[in-house]
CSV table of C-alpha atoms and ligand atoms in Angstrom, one decimal:
chain,number,residue,atom,x,y,z
A,26,MET,CA,234.4,220.1,63.1
A,27,ALA,CA,234.7,224.0,63.3
A,28,VAL,CA,232.3,225.5,65.9
A,29,PRO,CA,231.6,229.3,66.7
A,30,ASN,CA,233.8,231.1,69.1
A,31,THR,CA,230.8,233.0,70.9
A,32,PHE,CA,227.6,231.5,72.3
A,33,ASP,CA,224.4,233.2,73.0
A,34,GLY,CA,222.4,230.4,75.1
A,35,GLU,CA,222.2,230.0,78.9
A,36,ILE,CA,224.8,228.2,80.5
A,37,ASP,CA,223.9,225.9,83.3
A,38,LEU,CA,227.0,223.9,84.6
A,39,GLY,CA,230.8,224.9,84.9
A,40,ILE,CA,233.1,222.1,84.8
A,41,ILE,CA,236.7,222.2,85.8
A,42,GLY,CA,238.8,219.1,84.5
A,43,GLY,CA,242.1,218.5,86.1
A,44,THR,CA,245.3,216.4,85.5
A,45,GLY,CA,244.6,213.8,82.5
A,46,LEU,CA,241.1,215.4,81.9
A,47,TYR,CA,241.4,218.1,79.4
A,48,HIS,CA,237.9,217.3,78.0
A,49,LEU,CA,235.1,215.2,78.3
A,50,GLU,CA,234.3,212.6,75.5
A,51,CYS,CA,230.7,212.5,76.7
A,52,LEU,CA,230.1,216.1,75.8
A,53,GLU,CA,229.2,217.4,72.1
A,54,LYS,CA,231.0,220.6,71.5
A,55,LEU,CA,228.6,223.6,70.6
A,56,ALA,CA,231.1,226.6,70.7
A,57,GLU,CA,234.6,227.3,71.8
A,58,LEU,CA,235.1,230.6,73.6
A,59,PRO,CA,238.6,231.8,73.3
A,60,PRO,CA,240.5,232.2,76.7
A,61,MET,CA,238.5,234.9,78.6
A,62,GLU,CA,240.1,237.9,79.9
A,63,THR,CA,238.7,238.9,83.3
A,64,PRO,CA,239.7,241.7,85.8
A,65,TRP,CA,241.7,238.9,87.4
A,66,GLY,CA,243.7,237.6,84.3
A,67,THR,CA,243.1,235.2,81.6
A,68,THR,CA,241.7,231.4,82.1
A,69,SER,CA,244.0,228.9,81.7
A,70,SER,CA,242.2,227.4,78.6
A,71,PRO,CA,239.5,228.4,76.0
A,72,ILE,CA,236.2,227.6,77.3
A,73,VAL,CA,234.3,225.0,75.8
A,74,ILE,CA,230.6,225.1,75.4
A,75,SER,CA,229.0,221.7,75.2
A,76,LYS,CA,225.5,219.6,75.5
A,77,VAL,CA,225.6,216.0,76.0
A,78,ALA,CA,226.0,214.0,73.1
A,79,GLY,CA,222.6,212.8,71.6
A,80,ASP,CA,220.8,215.0,74.2
A,81,SER,CA,218.1,217.4,73.0
A,82,GLY,CA,220.3,220.3,73.8
A,83,HIS,CA,218.8,222.7,76.1
A,84,PHE,CA,221.4,222.0,79.0
A,85,HIS,CA,224.6,223.7,78.6
A,86,VAL,CA,228.1,222.9,80.1
A,87,ALA,CA,231.2,225.4,80.1
A,88,PHE,CA,234.6,223.3,80.5
A,89,ILE,CA,237.8,224.6,81.5
A,90,ALA,CA,241.0,222.6,81.7
A,91,ARG,CA,242.5,223.9,85.0
A,92,HIS,CA,246.3,223.5,83.8
A,93,GLY,CA,245.6,224.6,80.2
A,94,ARG,CA,245.0,222.0,77.2
A,95,HIS,CA,248.7,221.4,77.2
A,96,HIS,CA,249.0,221.2,81.1
A,97,GLN,CA,251.1,224.6,81.2
A,98,TYR,CA,250.0,225.7,84.4
A,99,PRO,CA,251.8,224.4,87.6
A,100,PRO,CA,249.1,224.1,90.6
A,101,SER,CA,250.8,227.3,92.2
A,102,LYS,CA,250.3,229.3,89.1
A,103,VAL,CA,247.0,228.2,87.8
A,104,PRO,CA,245.0,231.3,87.0
A,105,PHE,CA,242.2,230.2,89.7
A,106,ARG,CA,240.6,233.6,89.8
A,107,ALA,CA,240.0,234.0,86.3
A,108,ASN,CA,238.9,230.5,85.7
A,109,MET,CA,236.1,231.0,88.5
A,110,ALA,CA,235.3,234.4,87.7
A,111,SER,CA,234.5,233.4,84.0
A,112,LEU,CA,232.4,230.5,85.0
A,113,LYS,CA,230.3,233.2,87.2
A,114,HIS,CA,230.3,235.6,84.4
A,115,LEU,CA,228.9,232.9,82.1
A,116,LYS,CA,226.1,232.7,84.7
A,117,CYS,CA,226.8,228.8,85.6
A,118,LYS,CA,224.6,227.9,88.5
A,119,ALA,CA,227.1,225.2,90.1
A,120,VAL,CA,230.7,224.3,89.4
A,121,LEU,CA,231.7,220.6,89.3
A,122,SER,CA,235.4,220.2,89.4
A,123,PHE,CA,237.6,216.9,88.9
A,124,SER,CA,241.0,216.3,90.4
A,125,ALA,CA,243.6,213.7,90.6
A,126,VAL,CA,244.5,212.9,94.2
A,127,GLY,CA,246.7,210.6,96.3
A,128,SER,CA,244.9,208.4,98.9
A,129,LEU,CA,245.7,208.8,102.6
A,130,GLN,CA,243.5,205.8,103.3
A,131,GLU,CA,244.0,202.0,102.7
A,132,LYS,CA,240.2,201.8,101.8
A,133,ILE,CA,240.4,204.5,99.2
A,134,LYS,CA,242.1,202.5,96.4
A,135,PRO,CA,243.7,203.9,93.4
A,136,ARG,CA,241.1,204.5,90.7
A,137,ASP,CA,238.2,204.8,93.5
A,138,PHE,CA,236.6,208.4,93.5
A,139,VAL,CA,235.8,210.3,96.5
A,140,LEU,CA,233.4,213.2,97.2
A,141,PRO,CA,235.1,215.1,100.0
A,142,GLN,CA,233.2,217.5,102.2
A,143,GLN,CA,236.0,219.2,104.0
A,144,ILE,CA,239.6,220.6,103.3
A,145,ILE,CA,242.8,221.1,105.3
A,146,ASP,CA,244.6,223.8,103.4
A,147,ARG,CA,248.5,223.2,103.4
A,148,THR,CA,249.2,225.6,100.5
A,149,LYS,CA,252.0,228.1,101.5
A,150,GLY,CA,249.9,231.5,100.8
A,151,ILE,CA,251.4,232.2,97.6
A,152,ARG,CA,248.2,231.7,95.6
A,153,ASN,CA,245.8,234.6,94.9
A,154,SER,CA,243.0,233.1,96.8
A,155,SER,CA,240.3,235.9,97.2
A,156,PHE,CA,238.1,238.4,95.2
A,157,LEU,CA,237.6,240.1,98.4
A,158,ASN,CA,241.0,241.0,99.7
A,159,ASP,CA,242.1,244.1,98.0
A,160,GLU,CA,242.4,247.5,99.9
A,161,GLY,CA,239.0,249.3,99.1
A,162,LEU,CA,237.4,245.8,99.0
A,163,VAL,CA,237.1,243.7,102.1
A,164,GLY,CA,234.9,240.7,102.5
A,165,HIS,CA,234.6,237.6,104.8
A,166,VAL,CA,232.8,234.5,103.4
A,167,GLY,CA,231.7,231.7,105.6
A,168,PHE,CA,233.7,228.5,104.6
A,169,GLY,CA,232.9,226.1,107.2
A,170,ASP,CA,231.3,223.5,104.8
A,171,PRO,CA,233.3,224.1,101.8
A,172,PHE,CA,231.5,222.0,99.4
A,173,SER,CA,227.8,221.6,98.5
A,174,TYR,CA,226.4,218.6,100.4
A,175,SER,CA,223.5,218.4,98.1
A,176,PHE,CA,225.5,218.6,95.0
A,177,ALA,CA,227.5,215.8,96.4
A,178,GLN,CA,224.4,213.6,97.4
A,179,TYR,CA,223.3,214.4,93.8
A,180,ILE,CA,226.4,212.9,92.5
A,181,TYR,CA,226.5,210.0,95.0
A,182,GLN,CA,223.1,208.5,93.6
A,183,PHE,CA,225.2,207.4,90.5
A,184,LYS,CA,227.8,205.5,92.5
A,185,HIS,CA,227.1,202.4,90.7
A,186,LEU,CA,228.3,203.6,87.4
A,187,LEU,CA,231.9,203.4,88.4
A,188,ALA,CA,231.9,199.6,87.7
A,189,ASN,CA,235.1,199.8,85.4
A,190,ASN,CA,238.4,199.2,86.8
A,191,ASP,CA,241.7,197.7,85.2
A,192,ALA,CA,241.5,194.8,87.7
A,193,PRO,CA,238.0,193.6,87.1
A,194,ASP,CA,237.6,191.8,90.3
A,195,GLU,CA,238.0,195.0,92.4
A,196,PRO,CA,235.2,197.5,91.5
A,197,CYS,CA,235.8,201.3,91.9
A,198,ASN,CA,234.0,202.8,94.8
A,199,LEU,CA,232.6,206.3,95.3
A,200,HIS,CA,233.4,207.3,98.9
A,201,PHE,CA,231.2,209.9,100.3
A,202,ASP,CA,230.4,211.2,104.0
A,203,LYS,CA,230.2,214.3,105.8
A,204,GLU,CA,233.7,213.9,107.4
A,205,THR,CA,235.9,213.2,104.3
A,206,THR,CA,238.6,215.4,104.1
A,207,VAL,CA,241.2,216.3,101.1
A,208,VAL,CA,244.4,217.8,102.1
A,209,CYS,CA,245.5,220.6,99.5
A,210,MET,CA,249.5,220.9,99.5
A,211,GLU,CA,251.5,223.2,97.7
A,212,GLY,CA,253.5,221.2,95.4
A,213,PRO,CA,254.9,220.8,92.8
A,214,GLN,CA,256.9,218.1,94.6
A,215,PHE,CA,254.9,215.3,96.3
A,216,SER,CA,254.9,215.0,100.2
A,217,THR,CA,257.9,213.4,102.2
A,218,ARG,CA,256.7,210.3,104.1
A,219,ALA,CA,256.6,212.0,107.3
A,220,GLU,CA,254.3,214.5,105.9
A,221,SER,CA,252.2,212.1,104.4
A,222,LYS,CA,251.9,210.2,107.8
A,223,MET,CA,251.1,213.7,109.5
A,224,TYR,CA,248.3,214.1,107.1
A,225,ARG,CA,246.7,210.9,108.0
A,226,MET,CA,247.0,212.0,111.6
A,227,PHE,CA,245.1,215.2,110.8
A,228,GLY,CA,242.2,213.2,109.5
A,229,GLY,CA,243.0,213.7,105.9
A,230,ASP,CA,241.6,211.0,103.4
A,231,VAL,CA,242.8,212.1,100.1
A,232,ILE,CA,245.6,214.9,98.9
A,233,ASN,CA,245.7,217.1,96.0
A,234,MET,CA,247.2,220.4,95.0
A,235,SER,CA,244.2,222.4,93.5
A,236,VAL,CA,241.2,222.6,95.8
A,237,ILE,CA,242.5,225.6,97.3
A,238,PRO,CA,241.5,228.1,96.5
A,239,GLU,CA,239.2,226.9,93.7
A,240,ALA,CA,236.7,226.1,96.6
A,241,LYS,CA,237.1,229.3,98.2
A,242,LEU,CA,236.6,231.3,95.1
A,243,ALA,CA,233.5,229.2,94.2
A,244,ARG,CA,232.2,230.1,97.5
A,245,GLU,CA,232.9,233.9,97.2
A,246,CYS,CA,231.1,233.6,93.8
A,247,GLU,CA,228.1,232.1,95.7
A,248,LEU,CA,228.6,229.0,93.5
A,249,PRO,CA,227.5,225.7,94.8
A,250,TYR,CA,230.9,223.8,94.3
A,251,GLN,CA,231.7,219.9,94.4
A,252,MET,CA,235.2,218.3,93.4
A,253,ILE,CA,234.9,214.7,92.3
A,254,CYS,CA,238.5,213.5,93.4
A,255,MET,CA,239.9,210.6,91.4
A,256,SER,CA,242.6,208.5,93.3
A,257,THR,CA,245.5,207.7,91.6
A,258,ASP,CA,248.1,206.5,94.3
A,259,TYR,CA,248.8,205.9,97.9
A,260,ASP,CA,250.9,208.9,98.2
A,261,ALA,CA,253.9,208.2,100.6
A,262,TRP,CA,252.7,206.9,104.0
A,263,ARG,CA,253.0,203.2,103.2
A,264,ASP,CA,256.4,202.1,104.6
A,265,GLU,CA,256.8,199.0,102.4
A,266,GLU,CA,255.8,200.7,99.2
A,267,GLU,CA,257.3,203.1,96.9
A,268,PRO,CA,256.5,206.7,97.3
A,269,VAL,CA,254.2,208.1,94.8
A,270,THR,CA,255.8,209.0,91.4
A,271,VAL,CA,254.1,210.8,88.3
A,272,GLU,CA,254.3,207.4,86.7
A,273,THR,CA,252.1,205.7,89.2
A,274,VAL,CA,249.7,208.8,88.9
A,275,ILE,CA,249.7,208.6,85.0
A,276,GLY,CA,249.2,204.8,85.0
A,277,ASN,CA,245.7,205.3,86.5
A,278,LEU,CA,244.7,208.5,84.6
A,279,SER,CA,243.1,206.7,81.7
A,280,ASN,CA,240.8,204.4,84.0
A,281,ASN,CA,239.7,207.5,86.0
A,282,GLY,CA,238.9,209.5,82.7
A,283,HIS,CA,236.7,206.7,81.7
A,284,ASN,CA,234.8,206.8,84.9
A,285,ALA,CA,234.7,210.6,85.1
A,286,ASN,CA,233.1,210.5,81.7
A,287,LEU,CA,230.6,208.0,82.8
A,288,LEU,CA,229.6,210.0,86.0
A,289,ALA,CA,229.6,213.4,84.2
A,290,SER,CA,227.3,212.4,81.4
A,291,LYS,CA,224.9,210.8,83.7
A,292,VAL,CA,225.0,213.9,86.1
A,293,ILE,CA,224.5,216.2,83.2
A,294,GLU,CA,221.6,214.2,81.5
A,295,GLU,CA,219.9,214.0,84.7
A,296,MET,CA,220.3,217.9,85.2
A,297,ALA,CA,218.9,218.5,81.8
A,298,ASN,CA,215.9,216.3,82.5
A,299,GLU,CA,215.3,218.4,85.6
A,300,LEU,CA,217.3,221.2,87.3
A,301,PRO,CA,218.1,220.1,90.7
A,302,GLU,CA,216.9,222.0,93.4
A,303,PHE,CA,220.2,223.3,94.6
A,304,MET,CA,220.8,224.9,91.1
A,305,LYS,CA,217.5,226.5,91.2
A,306,THR,CA,217.7,228.0,94.6
A,307,GLY,CA,221.6,228.4,94.8
A,308,ASP,CA,221.9,226.0,97.6
A,309,GLY,CA,221.7,228.8,100.4
A,310,LEU,CA,224.6,230.8,99.0
A,311,ARG,CA,222.5,233.3,96.9
A,312,GLY,CA,222.7,236.8,98.3
A,313,SER,CA,225.2,236.0,100.7
A,314,ILE,CA,228.0,238.2,99.2
A,315,LYS,CA,226.0,241.4,100.1
A,316,MET,CA,226.4,240.6,103.7
A,317,SER,CA,230.0,239.3,103.4
A,318,ILE,CA,231.4,242.5,102.0
A,319,SER,CA,232.5,244.9,105.0
A,320,THR,CA,233.5,248.0,102.7
A,321,LYS,CA,230.7,250.6,102.1
A,322,PRO,CA,229.6,250.7,98.8
A,323,HIS,CA,230.1,254.4,98.6
A,324,ALA,CA,233.7,254.2,99.4
A,325,MET,CA,234.4,251.7,96.6
A,326,SER,CA,236.3,253.0,93.5
A,327,LYS,CA,234.6,252.6,90.0
A,328,GLU,CA,237.4,249.9,89.3
A,329,THR,CA,236.4,247.9,92.5
A,330,LEU,CA,232.7,248.5,91.4
A,331,ALA,CA,233.4,247.1,87.8
A,332,LYS,CA,235.3,244.1,89.3
A,333,LEU,CA,232.5,243.3,91.3
A,334,ASN,CA,230.0,243.8,88.5
A,335,PHE,CA,231.9,241.4,86.6
A,336,LEU,CA,230.8,238.7,89.1
A,337,PHE,CA,227.7,240.3,90.3
A,338,PRO,CA,225.9,242.4,87.6
A,339,ASP,CA,223.1,243.3,90.1
A,340,PHE,CA,225.4,244.1,92.8
B,7,LIG,C1,250.3,214.9,88.2
B,7,LIG,S1,249.9,214.6,90.1
B,7,LIG,C2,249.8,216.2,91.0
B,7,LIG,C3,248.7,216.9,90.3
B,7,LIG,O1,247.7,216.1,90.0
B,7,LIG,C4,246.5,216.8,90.5
B,7,LIG,O2,245.8,217.8,89.4
B,7,LIG,P1,244.5,218.3,89.4
B,7,LIG,O3,244.0,218.5,90.9
B,7,LIG,O4,244.3,219.3,88.6
B,7,LIG,O5,243.7,217.1,88.8
B,7,LIG,C5,247.2,217.7,92.0
B,7,LIG,O6,246.4,218.6,92.2
B,7,LIG,C6,248.4,218.0,91.2
B,7,LIG,O7,248.2,219.3,90.6
B,8,ADE,N1,249.9,212.0,96.1
B,8,ADE,C1,249.4,213.1,95.6
B,8,ADE,N2,249.8,214.2,96.3
B,8,ADE,C2,249.3,215.2,95.9
B,8,ADE,N3,248.8,215.5,94.6
B,8,ADE,C3,248.6,214.3,93.9
B,8,ADE,N4,247.6,214.2,92.9
B,8,ADE,C4,247.6,212.8,92.5
B,8,ADE,N5,248.4,212.0,93.6
B,8,ADE,C5,248.7,213.3,94.4
């Protein structure tokens, strides 16, 4: 059905879908905004505004496909800044992100989900990973706890929903504790066996190619951010097994997509019933940007101020 290409209502939650998750079936489309042009480039996909199907409709979600609708953007070339800037510009109160990951731990089985709380950055410095790294605009945000613990707890209350698995005697689990760590590598090639073993020694639990810079940019936008990692494989550390291939990943995407829909629809329904505290208050991040920017406002160019105003209209 054709929908408008503009939307006047308030938007509550931003969702970024990853590999295999280009839309959420549990959502009813209200509008489709064309890819948004921002001071940091154009978003990777149109932005679909939706509500939960069958819901009364006052809670709105903006959905972006990280790699584009046709998976055109490799992990190193995703327009991460445009994607996050657009969600902030639309006044989302939090960002929920989905990612297909490899497991670095036996107990995290393919098709299990994980709510990481820590990140080890193994990207190679070739991604634009900041809004505050220009001559004329210098800022340093805290990143010690890169995810929103409140948001993760909120999602974790629905862990029982992940009952569905291709192997019925093995239910899917949702793993969550304060130490759970996602390693982010550059890619696009998968890791060698030696690297995979090293990441385990580092304390990594899962691995992907996209949480950096997404999490950093969310923090610079003062947005509570949580990634739901959906395990597809055991990476390359198990000597007796074949290292990960894209076929293995693809083999688990549909089951993971099903569970992502179950979880997302419940989270959104609950948020629509009552907005969680961390979305009302900003999870302790609101106003932090003013303290983080070192450059004196009177020394900022008009262009710099316009960029900042795109993200923070009250700056
Ligand atoms: C096709 S496997 C590697 C690919 O999958 C993950 O994508 P996303 O995080 O967008 O779900 C991983 O980060 C890699 O980009
Ligand atoms: N093993 C792996 N390494 C990096 N990214 C992944 N995404 C899914 N599986 C992955």
